[in-house]
Short mmCIF file of C-alpha atoms in Angstrom, two decimals:
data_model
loop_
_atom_site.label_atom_id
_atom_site.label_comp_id
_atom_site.label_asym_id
_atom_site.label_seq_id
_atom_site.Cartn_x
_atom_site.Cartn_y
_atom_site.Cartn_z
CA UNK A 1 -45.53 10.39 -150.39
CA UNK A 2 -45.71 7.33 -147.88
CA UNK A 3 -43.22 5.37 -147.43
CA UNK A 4 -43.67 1.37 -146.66
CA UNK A 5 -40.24 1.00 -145.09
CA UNK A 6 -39.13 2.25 -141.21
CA UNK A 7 -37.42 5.49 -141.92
CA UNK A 8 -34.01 5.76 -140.80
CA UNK A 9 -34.62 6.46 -137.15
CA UNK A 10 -31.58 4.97 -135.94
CA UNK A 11 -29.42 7.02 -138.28
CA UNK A 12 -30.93 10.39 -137.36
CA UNK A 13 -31.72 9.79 -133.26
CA UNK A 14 -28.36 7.19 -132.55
CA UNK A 15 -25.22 8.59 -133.78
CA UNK A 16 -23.78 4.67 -133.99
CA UNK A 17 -25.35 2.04 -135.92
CA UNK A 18 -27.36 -0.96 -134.15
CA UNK A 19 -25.96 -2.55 -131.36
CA UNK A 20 -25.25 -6.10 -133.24
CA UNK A 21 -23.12 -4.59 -135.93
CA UNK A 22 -20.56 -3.99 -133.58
CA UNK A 23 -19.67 -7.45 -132.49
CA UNK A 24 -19.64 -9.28 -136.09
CA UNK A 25 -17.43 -6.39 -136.91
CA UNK A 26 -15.25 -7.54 -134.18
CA UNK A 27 -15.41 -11.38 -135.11
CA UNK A 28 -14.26 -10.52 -138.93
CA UNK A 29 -11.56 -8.57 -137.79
CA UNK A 30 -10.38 -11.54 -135.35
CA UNK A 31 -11.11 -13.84 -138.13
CA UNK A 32 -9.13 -12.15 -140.46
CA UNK A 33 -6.20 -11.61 -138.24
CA UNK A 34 -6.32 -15.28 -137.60
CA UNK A 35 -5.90 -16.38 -141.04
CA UNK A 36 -2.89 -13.90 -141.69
CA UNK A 37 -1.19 -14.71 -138.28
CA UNK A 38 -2.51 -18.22 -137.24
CA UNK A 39 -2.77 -17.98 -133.58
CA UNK A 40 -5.76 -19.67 -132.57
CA UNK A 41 -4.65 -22.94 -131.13
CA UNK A 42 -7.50 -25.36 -131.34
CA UNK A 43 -10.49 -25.31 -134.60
CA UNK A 44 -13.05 -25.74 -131.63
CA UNK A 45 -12.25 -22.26 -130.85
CA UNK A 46 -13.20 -21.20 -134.42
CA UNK A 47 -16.18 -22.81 -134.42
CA UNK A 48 -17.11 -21.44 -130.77
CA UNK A 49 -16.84 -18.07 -132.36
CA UNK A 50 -19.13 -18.46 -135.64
CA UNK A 51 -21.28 -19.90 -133.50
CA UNK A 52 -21.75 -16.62 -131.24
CA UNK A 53 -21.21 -15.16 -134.99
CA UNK A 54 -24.74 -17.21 -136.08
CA UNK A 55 -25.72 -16.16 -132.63
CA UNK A 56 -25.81 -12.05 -133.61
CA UNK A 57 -27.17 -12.65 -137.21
CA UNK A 58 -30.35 -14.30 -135.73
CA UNK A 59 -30.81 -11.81 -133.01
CA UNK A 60 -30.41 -8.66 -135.99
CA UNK A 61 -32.94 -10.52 -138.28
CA UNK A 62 -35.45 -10.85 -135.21
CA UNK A 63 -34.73 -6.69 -134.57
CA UNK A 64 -35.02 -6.65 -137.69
CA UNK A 65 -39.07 -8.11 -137.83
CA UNK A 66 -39.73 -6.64 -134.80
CA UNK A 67 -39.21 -3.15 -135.75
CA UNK A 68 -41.54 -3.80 -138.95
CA UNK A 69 -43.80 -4.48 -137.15
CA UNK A 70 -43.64 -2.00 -134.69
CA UNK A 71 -42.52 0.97 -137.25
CA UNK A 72 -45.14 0.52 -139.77
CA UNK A 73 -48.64 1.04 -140.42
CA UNK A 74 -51.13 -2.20 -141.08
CA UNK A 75 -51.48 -1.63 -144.73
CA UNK A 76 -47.69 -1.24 -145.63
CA UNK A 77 -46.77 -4.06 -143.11
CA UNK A 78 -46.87 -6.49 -145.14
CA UNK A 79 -45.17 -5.49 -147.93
CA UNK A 80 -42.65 -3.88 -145.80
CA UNK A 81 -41.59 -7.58 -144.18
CA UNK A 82 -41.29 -8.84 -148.03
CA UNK A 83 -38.83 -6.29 -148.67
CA UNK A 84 -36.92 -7.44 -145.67
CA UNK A 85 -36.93 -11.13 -146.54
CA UNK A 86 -36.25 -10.19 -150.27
CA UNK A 87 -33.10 -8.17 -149.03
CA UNK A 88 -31.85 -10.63 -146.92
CA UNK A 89 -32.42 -13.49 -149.26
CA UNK A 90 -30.18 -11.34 -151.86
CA UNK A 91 -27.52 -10.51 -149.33
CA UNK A 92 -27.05 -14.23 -148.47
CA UNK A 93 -26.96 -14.90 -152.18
CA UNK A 94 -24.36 -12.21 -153.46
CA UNK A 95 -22.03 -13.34 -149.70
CA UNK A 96 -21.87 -16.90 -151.20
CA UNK A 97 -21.26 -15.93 -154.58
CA UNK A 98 -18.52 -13.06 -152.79
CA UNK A 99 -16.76 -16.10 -150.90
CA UNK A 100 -15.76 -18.41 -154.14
CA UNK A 101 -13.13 -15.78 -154.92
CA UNK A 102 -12.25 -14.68 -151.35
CA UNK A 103 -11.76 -18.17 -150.45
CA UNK A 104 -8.96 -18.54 -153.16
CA UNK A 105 -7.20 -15.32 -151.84
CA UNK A 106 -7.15 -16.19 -148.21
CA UNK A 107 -5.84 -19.55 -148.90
CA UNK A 108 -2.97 -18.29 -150.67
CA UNK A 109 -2.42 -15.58 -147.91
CA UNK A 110 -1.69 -18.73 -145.35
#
């Protein structure tokens, strides 16, 4: 049976996930310890580091596209990219919806 989606390459050739993940891991843990410990001096700081947070997102949705559309065939590229944009669109959704509750508990935490 084909399949319209990259298989996992990176899962089965890499022994670590994509390059990207790494670094927003990093920022939520800094993030997080920030709100429990308040040591950041300055909000400018913050916003510094979403940005170079916004930064990595863009940069794994273009790897993302680009390995679509290197990874699979003509007829199951299109369809493939859908799936991609549907995910994504989802992910975004169910985060926001995620971060009404989580907001609550973190501003109690502080």
């Amino acid at each position: 049976m084909a399949t319209c989606l990259p298989s996992h390459r990176w899962s089965q050739a890499q022994p670590f996930p994509p390059l990207p993940l790494h670094p927003q891991c990093l920022n939520l843990a800094f993030l997080l310890a920030d709100v429990w410990l308040s040591f950041l001096p300055s909000i400018y700081l913050v916003f510094l580091i979403i940005l170079f947070e916004g930064l990595l997102g863009g940069a794994a949705y273009v790897n993302t596209f680009y390995n679509i559309a290197q990874e699979t065939t003509d007829k199951h590229r299109e369809f493939a990219m859908a799936a991609a944009c549907i995910s994504d669109t989802l992910g975004i959704s169910l985060s926001g919806i995620l971060a009404l509750p989580l907001h609550d508990f973190l501003c109690h935490l502080s």
